[in-house]
Amino acid sequence: MKTITLAQGNGGEENRQLISELFFRHLKNDILQKAEDAAVVEDGTLAMTTDSFTVSPIFFAGGDIGKLSVCGTCNDLAMMAARPCYLTLSVVLEEGFETRKLEKIVRSIKKELLENGAKVVAGDTKVVPKGSVDQIFITTTGLGEVTVPGISASNVQKGDVIVVSRDIGRHGAAIFAAREGIELESAITSDCASLWPMVEKVIETGVVPHAMRDATRGGVAAVLNEWAEASGVCIEVDEGEIPVSETVAGICELLGFEPTALANEGTFLLAVRPEEAEKVVEILRSFPGNEAAVQIGEVTDSYLQKVILRSAWGTKRFMDLPTGELLPRIC
Amino acid sequence: MCLSIPSKVVEVNKDEVTAIVDTMGVKRKVGIDFIADEVEEGDYVLIHIGYAMNIIDEEDALESIKVYQEILEKMDEEQRQEVQESMVKESDNCPNGGVT
Amino acid sequence: MSLQLKDLYDKFRDPATIKALAKLIGEEAKKLERPINVMEVCGGHTHTIMKYGLKQLLPESIEFIHGPGCPVCIMPKERIDHAYILAQQPDVILVTLGDMIKVPGSKGSLQDARSKGADVRFVYSPLDALKIAVENPDKTVIFFAIGFETTTPMTAALMDQAIERGLKNLLFHINHVTVPEVMKELIDSRDVHVDSYNNRIDAFIGPSHVSVIAGAKIYEPFPRAYHRPVVVSGFEPVDVMEGVLMLVKQFSEKRCELEVQYRRSVTYEGNLKAQAMINKYFEKRGLFKWRGLGNIPDSALKLRDEYAKFDAEKRYADILPKEEIEDHKLCICGDILRGMAKPTECQVFSTACKPSSPLGSCMVSSEGACAAYYKYGGVM
């Protein structure tokens, strides 16, 4: 008897397999199959997306599950250049959860909605017996207005430049460092943030990115691999150019992780025309926390559907899609 | 096999047989069962699954670094010479004796 | 000049130094009379070679053979079945290190066991097992111990603490294995199952952190009795490149010696305190089966008899299967590990044997030769 494993929710290989072999097989239609961050509907005028949030601990350095539940959904809309407008909010609570904590979470939700200029227009609350969920699960669905058409994971083109909006891996590293049993003490904070303000600014200057995607579960490695596959191109990245803070690097050293496989909640990648790259980087850097925005590579046709990492000493290797559950390595 | 990370000892607690180590700004408590007699604050140690395995020999580390430095310097010099030699050769072939 | 922590990372990953060493290796290799095959025994070295693409920097006359040095990948199915069965016992919490999760036994992997309701926990440090045992006095906590010489002292330290605190509910299932015995097996074995007459291993890069604990002395027999030079090397790319350079020099100068490149951390004697701790609790196991290599004499450890009451293998002897599960007859991991065959020459490669359903250790490890061939088709 086959059962669901944690690895199937990792944002990597196993997760994709579950989605394509089960959900896509039964539910497929031409919109779903595009597998974008948000579905573009109604003749390309509206974008729609949904996401469930479970995180442990629920309050972490740099955010909490409330902030996350708004950022996550609004960012998926923003990645289709859609202005977040309306959200639904569905909350599943474990019996015994402290009301004070819930209020704190709702306040963060409010604050983050303001960042995006969006509002919650419908909601639902369920309480389940102790042990049925881990404290609180939140699901949000978002509707946004598409400002620029055509942005897509399958629209990455040869010659494009890949830009990353800031240093990577902070959310994954912060959550892991705070986990029971890991007990790392560091000043790391999650990158959890809303991306719409940045995207809006980029689009206002007339730049039309070919693709944008926030590097959540599965990290930068998952996004680049998805793009390479969906667009049938090769993405070549200079490993040394990928911005990683010293603390994230330290956590990766200790636990045997690759920063590119760690989750982010306020970091995104763009594929843009080479002549637009410099302007995009400049705009991104003008936002606090994003000073490390930089070009990390470009799109070629040398190994189609693959991502290549180039080292400073002239060697190359493939960048894999993360597999399995993220756990500390001993070897 | 056997992931192990250089870290700096920032605090030693001999009674508890533990130390606080710093790995690029990340701190963690580790067991020092295998080096308890010698370890001191400021030492560099290798950490493997929550334990310090040894004290890294600073002199040997510096010696290696020095050797690499020398290799690089020697190579730089060779490269400079190669470039100079090739320039000399090119100028030999030039009818104007390299002067334009 | 004083040493900074950053130097221990940066100087040993410095691109210019890596390139410079590659150039020196290239020059030195011109003096070789024939191509040489270097086995990096340890999975950590394989990781470095793959991650930094070091093979691409070497001349064709130097080939790497990726060794059996991943303690998880070489675990035979029957041992994983033990973990699986123990995890399913009522009131048992099975604790192990992260790497164990994915490897399938005959019943499935530990993550499968957990998804079926077993209490399986993955910890960063064995000390966390102590905490779990203290917090769950009404449960039996079994530490499924894995690893080479590097990791064995930490299991011993956990045991030391458990005894000192008088913990009754922490048991051990010991799967610690040792490096020199498998190296000997690869070049010296003569039985039918693992004929190695024609092994192509010319030299070894000795493991880094195994040697920190056990000392360079454990490789003493190889240059002497087996005529295979050994250079104990660190894990950073500069370390590996310097280690290769030292080996090539030995060949061009017709020497056959034990040398240590990783002098900042490895001594001849190793960490005596850690060795004493290992000897206090463990003794040699007569035979241990390695996935893909078969039974290897004296290649693993078990708890000493006086600690039998902590031994989960003894405590649960009546429910743990004793039968061996034969490796697939067509799996040629042994030959691949000896450099005698390429993964594509194996009949079950990419058919019956894939990363999602591996037969031999070379496919279990993401750094195994077969897994790398499967993923990249030999490109890069």
Coordinates of N, CA and C in Angstrom, one line a residue, chain C residues 131-322:
Chain C
K131 N 17.8 13.4 24.6 CA 16.7 14.2 25.0 C 15.4 13.6 24.8
I132 N 15.3 12.9 23.6 CA 14.0 12.2 23.3 C 13.7 11.1 24.3
A133 N 14.8 10.4 24.7 CA 14.6 9.3 25.7 C 14.2 9.9 27.1
V134 N 14.8 11.0 27.5 CA 14.4 11.6 28.7 C 13.0 12.1 28.7
E135 N 12.6 12.7 27.6 CA 11.2 13.2 27.5 C 10.2 12.2 27.3
N136 N 10.5 11.0 27.0 CA 9.5 9.9 26.8 C 9.9 8.7 27.6
P137 N 9.8 8.8 28.9 CA 10.2 7.7 29.8 C 9.4 6.4 29.6
D138 N 8.1 6.6 29.1 CA 7.3 5.4 28.9 C 7.4 4.7 27.6
K139 N 8.4 5.3 26.7 CA 8.6 4.7 25.4 C 10.0 4.1 25.4
T140 N 10.2 3.2 24.5 CA 11.6 2.7 24.2 C 12.1 3.4 23.0
V141 N 13.3 4.1 23.2 CA 13.9 4.9 22.2 C 15.0 4.1 21.6
I142 N 15.0 3.8 20.3 CA 16.1 3.0 19.7 C 16.9 3.9 18.8
F143 N 18.2 4.0 19.1 CA 19.0 4.8 18.2 C 19.6 3.9 17.1
F144 N 19.2 4.1 15.9 CA 19.7 3.3 14.8 C 21.0 4.0 14.3
A145 N 22.1 3.4 14.8 CA 23.4 4.1 14.6 C 24.1 3.7 13.3
I146 N 24.5 4.7 12.5 CA 25.1 4.5 11.2 C 26.4 5.4 11.2
G147 N 27.3 5.0 10.3 CA 28.5 5.8 10.1 C 29.8 5.1 10.1
F148 N 30.8 5.7 9.6 CA 32.2 5.2 9.6 C 32.9 5.6 10.9
E149 N 34.2 5.5 11.0 CA 35.0 5.8 12.1 C 34.7 7.2 12.7
T150 N 34.3 8.1 11.8 CA 34.1 9.5 12.1 C 32.9 9.6 13.1
T151 N 31.9 8.8 12.9 CA 30.6 9.0 13.6 C 30.5 8.0 14.8
T152 N 31.3 7.0 14.8 CA 31.2 6.0 15.8 C 31.5 6.6 17.2
P153 N 32.5 7.4 17.4 CA 32.7 8.0 18.7 C 31.5 8.7 19.3
M154 N 30.7 9.3 18.4 CA 29.5 10.1 18.9 C 28.5 9.1 19.4
T155 N 28.4 8.0 18.8 CA 27.4 7.0 19.4 C 27.9 6.5 20.7
A156 N 29.3 6.3 20.8 CA 29.9 5.9 22.1 C 29.6 6.9 23.2
A157 N 29.8 8.2 22.8 CA 29.5 9.3 23.8 C 28.1 9.3 24.2
L158 N 27.2 9.0 23.3 CA 25.8 9.0 23.7 C 25.5 7.9 24.7
M159 N 26.2 6.7 24.4 CA 26.0 5.6 25.3 C 26.6 5.9 26.7
D160 N 27.7 6.6 26.7 CA 28.4 7.0 27.9 C 27.4 7.9 28.8
Q161 N 26.8 8.8 28.1 CA 25.8 9.7 28.8 C 24.6 9.0 29.3
A162 N 24.1 8.0 28.5 CA 22.9 7.3 28.8 C 23.2 6.5 30.1
I163 N 24.4 5.8 30.1 CA 24.8 5.0 31.3 C 24.9 5.9 32.5
E164 N 25.6 7.0 32.3 CA 25.9 7.9 33.5 C 24.5 8.4 34.1
R165 N 23.6 8.7 33.2 CA 22.3 9.2 33.7 C 21.4 8.0 34.1
G166 N 21.8 6.8 34.0 CA 21.0 5.7 34.4 C 19.7 5.5 33.5
L167 N 19.8 5.9 32.3 CA 18.6 5.8 31.4 C 18.4 4.3 31.0
K168 N 17.1 3.9 31.2 CA 16.8 2.5 30.9 C 16.1 2.3 29.5
N169 N 15.6 3.4 29.0 CA 14.8 3.3 27.8 C 15.5 3.7 26.5
L170 N 16.8 3.7 26.5 CA 17.5 4.0 25.3 C 18.3 2.8 24.8
L171 N 18.0 2.3 23.7 CA 18.7 1.1 23.1 C 19.4 1.5 21.8
F172 N 20.3 0.6 21.4 CA 21.1 0.9 20.2 C 21.0 -0.2 19.2
H173 N 20.9 0.2 17.9 CA 21.0 -0.8 16.9 C 22.3 -0.3 16.1
I174 N 23.3 -1.1 16.2 CA 24.7 -0.6 15.7 C 25.0 -1.1 14.3
N175 N 25.2 -0.1 13.4 CA 25.6 -0.4 12.0 C 26.9 0.3 11.6
H176 N 27.8 0.5 12.6 CA 29.0 1.2 12.3 C 29.9 0.4 11.5
V177 N 30.5 0.9 10.5 CA 31.4 0.2 9.6 C 32.8 0.9 9.5
T178 N 33.8 0.1 9.0 CA 35.1 0.7 9.1 C 35.8 0.7 7.7
V179 N 36.6 1.6 7.5 CA 37.2 1.9 6.1 C 38.3 0.9 5.6
P180 N 39.3 0.7 6.4 CA 40.4 -0.1 5.8 C 40.0 -1.5 5.3
E181 N 39.0 -2.1 6.0 CA 38.6 -3.5 5.6 C 38.0 -3.5 4.2
V182 N 37.2 -2.5 3.9 CA 36.5 -2.5 2.6 C 37.6 -2.1 1.5
M183 N 38.6 -1.3 1.9 CA 39.6 -1.0 0.9 C 40.4 -2.3 0.6
K184 N 40.7 -3.1 1.6 CA 41.4 -4.3 1.4 C 40.5 -5.2 0.5
E185 N 39.2 -5.3 0.8 CA 38.3 -6.2 0.1 C 38.4 -5.8 -1.4
L186 N 38.4 -4.5 -1.7 CA 38.3 -4.1 -3.1 C 39.6 -4.5 -3.9
I187 N 40.7 -4.6 -3.2 CA 41.9 -5.0 -4.0 C 42.3 -6.4 -3.7
D188 N 41.8 -7.1 -2.7 CA 42.4 -8.3 -2.3 C 41.5 -9.5 -2.3
S189 N 40.2 -9.3 -2.5 CA 39.3 -10.4 -2.3 C 39.4 -11.4 -3.4
R190 N 39.1 -12.7 -3.1 CA 39.3 -13.8 -4.1 C 38.1 -14.7 -4.2
D191 N 37.0 -14.4 -3.4 CA 35.9 -15.4 -3.5 C 35.1 -15.1 -4.7
V192 N 34.2 -16.1 -5.0 CA 33.4 -16.0 -6.2 C 32.6 -14.8 -6.3
H193 N 31.9 -14.4 -5.2 CA 31.0 -13.4 -5.2 C 31.6 -12.0 -5.6
V194 N 32.8 -11.8 -5.1 CA 33.5 -10.6 -5.4 C 34.9 -10.8 -5.9
D195 N 35.1 -11.4 -7.1 CA 36.4 -11.6 -7.6 C 37.0 -10.3 -8.0
S196 N 38.2 -10.0 -7.5 CA 38.8 -8.7 -7.7 C 40.2 -8.8 -8.3
Y197 N 40.4 -10.0 -9.0 CA 41.8 -10.2 -9.6 C 42.2 -9.0 -10.4
N198 N 41.2 -8.5 -11.2 CA 41.6 -7.5 -12.2 C 41.3 -6.1 -11.8
N199 N 41.2 -5.8 -10.5 CA 40.8 -4.5 -10.1 C 41.7 -3.5 -10.7
R200 N 41.2 -2.3 -11.0 CA 42.0 -1.3 -11.7 C 42.3 -0.1 -10.7
I201 N 42.3 -0.3 -9.4 CA 42.6 0.8 -8.5 C 44.1 0.9 -8.4
D202 N 44.6 2.0 -8.8 CA 46.1 2.2 -8.7 C 46.5 3.0 -7.4
A203 N 45.6 3.7 -6.8 CA 45.9 4.5 -5.7 C 44.7 5.0 -5.0
F204 N 44.8 5.4 -3.7 CA 43.7 5.8 -2.9 C 43.9 7.3 -2.4
I205 N 42.8 8.0 -2.5 CA 42.7 9.3 -1.7 C 42.1 8.9 -0.4
G206 N 42.8 9.0 0.7 CA 42.3 8.5 2.0 C 41.2 9.5 2.5
P207 N 40.2 9.0 3.2 CA 39.1 9.9 3.8 C 39.7 10.9 4.7
S208 N 39.0 12.1 4.8 CA 39.4 13.2 5.7 C 39.1 12.9 7.1
H209 N 37.8 12.8 7.4 CA 37.4 12.8 8.8 C 37.4 11.5 9.5
V210 N 37.3 10.4 8.7 CA 37.6 9.1 9.3 C 39.1 9.1 9.9
S211 N 40.0 9.8 9.1 CA 41.4 9.8 9.5 C 41.6 10.8 10.7
V212 N 40.8 11.8 10.8 CA 40.9 12.7 12.0 C 40.7 11.8 13.2
I213 N 39.8 10.9 13.2 CA 39.5 10.1 14.4 C 40.5 8.9 14.5
A214 N 40.6 8.2 13.4 CA 41.4 6.9 13.4 C 42.9 7.1 13.2
G215 N 43.2 8.2 12.6 CA 44.7 8.5 12.3 C 45.1 7.9 11.0
A216 N 46.1 8.5 10.4 CA 46.6 8.0 9.1 C 47.2 6.6 9.2
K217 N 47.5 6.2 10.4 CA 48.1 4.8 10.6 C 47.3 3.7 10.0
I218 N 45.9 3.9 9.9 CA 45.1 2.8 9.4 C 45.4 2.4 8.0
Y219 N 46.1 3.3 7.2 CA 46.3 3.0 5.8 C 47.7 2.5 5.6
E220 N 48.5 2.3 6.7 CA 49.8 1.8 6.6 C 50.0 0.6 5.8
P221 N 49.1 -0.4 5.8 CA 49.3 -1.6 5.0 C 49.2 -1.4 3.5
F222 N 48.5 -0.3 3.0 CA 48.3 -0.3 1.6 C 49.5 0.0 0.7
P223 N 50.3 1.0 1.1 CA 51.6 1.1 0.3 C 52.5 -0.1 0.5
R224 N 52.5 -0.6 1.6 CA 53.5 -1.7 1.9 C 53.0 -3.1 1.4
A225 N 51.9 -3.5 1.8 CA 51.5 -4.9 1.4 C 50.7 -4.9 0.1
Y226 N 50.1 -3.8 -0.3 CA 49.3 -3.9 -1.5 C 49.8 -3.0 -2.7
H227 N 50.9 -2.3 -2.4 CA 51.5 -1.5 -3.4 C 50.6 -0.4 -4.0
R228 N 49.7 0.1 -3.1 CA 48.8 1.2 -3.5 C 49.2 2.4 -2.7
P229 N 49.7 3.5 -3.3 CA 49.9 4.7 -2.5 C 48.6 5.3 -1.9
V230 N 48.7 5.9 -0.8 CA 47.6 6.6 -0.2 C 47.9 8.0 0.2
V231 N 47.1 9.0 -0.2 CA 47.3 10.3 0.3 C 46.0 10.7 1.0
V232 N 46.1 10.9 2.3 CA 44.9 11.4 3.1 C 44.7 12.8 2.8
S233 N 43.5 13.2 2.3 CA 43.3 14.5 1.9 C 42.1 15.1 2.5
G234 N 42.1 16.5 2.6 CA 40.9 17.2 3.1 C 39.8 17.2 2.1
F235 N 38.7 17.8 2.5 CA 37.4 17.8 1.7 C 37.2 19.0 0.8
E236 N 38.0 20.0 1.0 CA 37.8 21.2 0.2 C 38.5 20.9 -1.2
P237 N 38.0 21.7 -2.2 CA 38.5 21.4 -3.6 C 40.0 21.5 -3.7
V238 N 40.6 22.6 -3.0 CA 42.0 22.7 -3.0 C 42.7 21.5 -2.4
D239 N 42.2 21.0 -1.3 CA 42.7 19.8 -0.7 C 42.7 18.6 -1.6
V240 N 41.6 18.4 -2.3 CA 41.5 17.3 -3.2 C 42.6 17.4 -4.4
M241 N 42.7 18.6 -4.9 CA 43.6 18.8 -6.0 C 45.0 18.6 -5.6
E242 N 45.3 19.1 -4.4 CA 46.7 18.9 -3.9 C 47.0 17.4 -3.6
G243 N 45.9 16.7 -3.1 CA 46.0 15.3 -2.9 C 46.3 14.6 -4.2
V244 N 45.6 14.9 -5.2 CA 45.9 14.3 -6.5 C 47.3 14.6 -7.0
L245 N 47.7 15.8 -6.9 CA 49.1 16.2 -7.3 C 50.1 15.4 -6.5
M246 N 49.9 15.2 -5.2 CA 50.8 14.4 -4.4 C 50.9 12.9 -4.9
L247 N 49.7 12.4 -5.3 CA 49.7 11.0 -5.8 C 50.4 10.9 -7.1
V248 N 50.1 11.9 -8.0 CA 50.7 11.8 -9.4 C 52.2 11.9 -9.2
K249 N 52.7 12.7 -8.3 CA 54.1 12.8 -8.1 C 54.7 11.5 -7.6
Q250 N 54.0 10.8 -6.7 CA 54.5 9.5 -6.3 C 54.7 8.6 -7.5
F251 N 53.8 8.6 -8.4 CA 53.9 7.7 -9.6 C 55.1 8.2 -10.5
S252 N 55.1 9.5 -10.7 CA 56.2 9.9 -11.6 C 57.6 9.8 -11.0
E253 N 57.6 9.8 -9.6 CA 58.9 9.6 -9.0 C 59.1 8.2 -8.5
K254 N 58.2 7.3 -8.9 CA 58.2 5.9 -8.6 C 58.3 5.6 -7.1
R255 N 57.5 6.4 -6.4 CA 57.4 6.1 -4.9 C 56.1 5.5 -4.7
C256 N 55.9 4.8 -3.5 CA 54.7 4.2 -3.1 C 54.6 4.4 -1.6
E257 N 53.9 5.5 -1.2 CA 53.9 5.8 0.2 C 52.6 6.2 0.8
L258 N 52.6 6.3 2.1 CA 51.4 6.9 2.8 C 51.8 8.4 3.1
E259 N 51.0 9.3 2.5 CA 51.2 10.7 2.8 C 50.0 11.4 3.3
V260 N 50.1 12.5 4.0 CA 49.0 13.2 4.5 C 49.0 14.6 3.9
Q261 N 48.0 14.9 3.1 CA 47.8 16.3 2.6 C 47.1 17.1 3.7
Y262 N 46.2 16.5 4.4 CA 45.3 17.2 5.3 C 45.9 17.3 6.7
R263 N 47.2 17.9 6.7 CA 47.9 17.9 8.0 C 47.3 18.8 9.0
R264 N 46.5 19.8 8.6 CA 45.9 20.7 9.7 C 45.0 19.9 10.6
S265 N 44.5 18.8 10.2 CA 43.5 18.1 11.0 C 43.8 16.6 11.2
V266 N 44.7 16.0 10.4 CA 45.0 14.6 10.6 C 46.4 14.3 11.1
T267 N 46.5 13.5 12.2 CA 47.8 13.1 12.7 C 47.9 11.6 12.4
Y268 N 49.1 11.1 12.6 CA 49.4 9.7 12.4 C 48.5 8.8 13.3
E269 N 48.5 9.3 14.6 CA 47.8 8.5 15.6 C 46.3 8.7 15.7
G270 N 45.8 9.9 15.2 CA 44.4 10.2 15.3 C 44.0 10.7 16.7
N271 N 42.7 10.7 16.9 CA 42.2 11.2 18.2 C 42.1 10.0 19.2
L272 N 43.1 9.9 20.1 CA 43.2 8.7 20.9 C 42.1 8.6 21.9
K273 N 41.6 9.7 22.4 CA 40.5 9.7 23.3 C 39.2 9.1 22.6
A274 N 39.0 9.6 21.4 CA 37.8 9.0 20.7 C 38.0 7.5 20.4
Q275 N 39.2 7.1 20.1 CA 39.5 5.7 19.8 C 39.2 4.9 21.1
A276 N 39.6 5.4 22.2 CA 39.4 4.7 23.5 C 37.9 4.6 23.8
M277 N 37.2 5.6 23.5 CA 35.8 5.6 23.7 C 35.1 4.5 22.8
I278 N 35.6 4.4 21.5 CA 35.0 3.4 20.6 C 35.4 2.0 21.2
N279 N 36.6 1.8 21.6 CA 37.0 0.5 22.1 C 36.3 0.1 23.4
K280 N 35.9 1.1 24.2 CA 35.2 0.8 25.4 C 33.9 0.1 25.1
Y281 N 33.2 0.5 24.1 CA 31.8 0.0 23.9 C 31.7 -1.0 22.7
F282 N 32.6 -0.9 21.8 CA 32.5 -1.7 20.6 C 33.6 -2.7 20.4
E283 N 33.2 -3.8 19.6 CA 34.2 -4.7 19.2 C 33.9 -5.1 17.7
K284 N 34.9 -5.8 17.1 CA 34.7 -6.2 15.7 C 33.5 -7.2 15.6
R285 N 32.8 -7.0 14.5 CA 31.7 -8.0 14.1 C 32.4 -8.9 13.1
G286 N 32.2 -10.2 13.2 CA 32.9 -11.1 12.3 C 32.7 -10.8 10.8
L287 N 31.5 -10.7 10.4 CA 31.1 -10.4 9.0 C 30.1 -9.3 9.0
F288 N 30.2 -8.5 7.9 CA 29.1 -7.5 7.7 C 28.9 -7.4 6.2
K289 N 27.6 -7.4 5.9 CA 27.3 -7.4 4.4 C 27.2 -6.0 3.9
W290 N 27.9 -5.7 2.9 CA 27.8 -4.3 2.2 C 27.0 -4.4 1.0
R291 N 26.1 -3.5 0.9 CA 25.2 -3.5 -0.3 C 26.1 -3.5 -1.6
G292 N 25.9 -4.4 -2.4 CA 26.7 -4.4 -3.7 C 28.1 -5.1 -3.6
L293 N 28.5 -5.4 -2.4 CA 29.9 -5.9 -2.2 C 29.9 -7.3 -1.5
G294 N 28.8 -7.6 -0.9 CA 28.7 -8.9 -0.2 C 29.3 -8.8 1.2
N295 N 29.5 -10.0 1.8 CA 30.1 -10.0 3.2 C 31.6 -9.6 3.2
I296 N 31.9 -8.8 4.1 CA 33.3 -8.4 4.3 C 33.8 -8.6 5.7
P297 N 34.8 -9.4 5.9 CA 35.2 -9.8 7.3 C 35.7 -8.5 8.1
D298 N 35.3 -8.5 9.3 CA 35.8 -7.5 10.3 C 35.5 -6.1 9.8
S299 N 34.5 -5.8 9.0 CA 34.4 -4.5 8.4 C 33.3 -3.7 9.2
A300 N 32.9 -4.2 10.3 CA 31.9 -3.5 11.1 C 32.1 -3.7 12.6
L301 N 31.3 -2.9 13.4 CA 31.4 -3.0 14.8 C 30.1 -3.5 15.4
K302 N 30.2 -4.0 16.6 CA 29.0 -4.3 17.4 C 29.2 -4.0 18.8
L303 N 28.2 -3.9 19.6 CA 28.3 -3.6 21.0 C 29.0 -4.8 21.7
R304 N 29.9 -4.5 22.7 CA 30.5 -5.5 23.5 C 29.5 -6.3 24.3
D305 N 29.8 -7.5 24.7 CA 28.8 -8.3 25.4 C 28.3 -7.7 26.7
E306 N 29.2 -7.0 27.4 CA 28.8 -6.4 28.7 C 27.7 -5.3 28.5
Y307 N 27.5 -4.9 27.3 CA 26.5 -3.9 27.1 C 25.3 -4.5 26.4
A308 N 25.1 -5.8 26.5 CA 24.1 -6.5 25.8 C 22.7 -5.9 26.1
K309 N 22.5 -5.4 27.3 CA 21.1 -5.0 27.6 C 20.8 -3.7 26.9
F310 N 21.7 -3.0 26.3 CA 21.4 -1.8 25.5 C 21.3 -2.2 24.0
D311 N 21.5 -3.5 23.7 CA 21.6 -3.9 22.3 C 20.2 -4.2 21.7
A312 N 19.6 -3.4 20.9 CA 18.3 -3.6 20.3 C 18.3 -4.9 19.5
E313 N 19.4 -5.2 18.9 CA 19.5 -6.5 18.1 C 19.3 -7.7 18.9
K314 N 19.8 -7.6 20.2 CA 19.6 -8.7 21.1 C 18.2 -8.7 21.7
R315 N 17.8 -7.5 22.2 CA 16.5 -7.3 22.9 C 15.4 -7.8 22.0
Y316 N 15.5 -7.5 20.7 CA 14.4 -7.8 19.8 C 14.7 -9.0 18.8
A317 N 15.7 -9.8 19.3 CA 16.2 -10.9 18.4 C 15.1 -11.7 17.8
D318 N 14.0 -12.0 18.6 CA 12.9 -12.9 18.1 C 12.1 -12.3 16.9
I319 N 12.1 -11.0 16.8 CA 11.3 -10.4 15.7 C 12.2 -9.9 14.5
L320 N 13.5 -9.9 14.7 CA 14.3 -9.3 13.6 C 14.8 -10.5 12.7
P321 N 14.5 -10.4 11.4 CA 14.9 -11.5 10.5 C 16.4 -11.6 10.4
K322 N 16.9 -12.9 10.3 CA 18.3 -13.1 10.2 C 18.8 -13.4 8.8

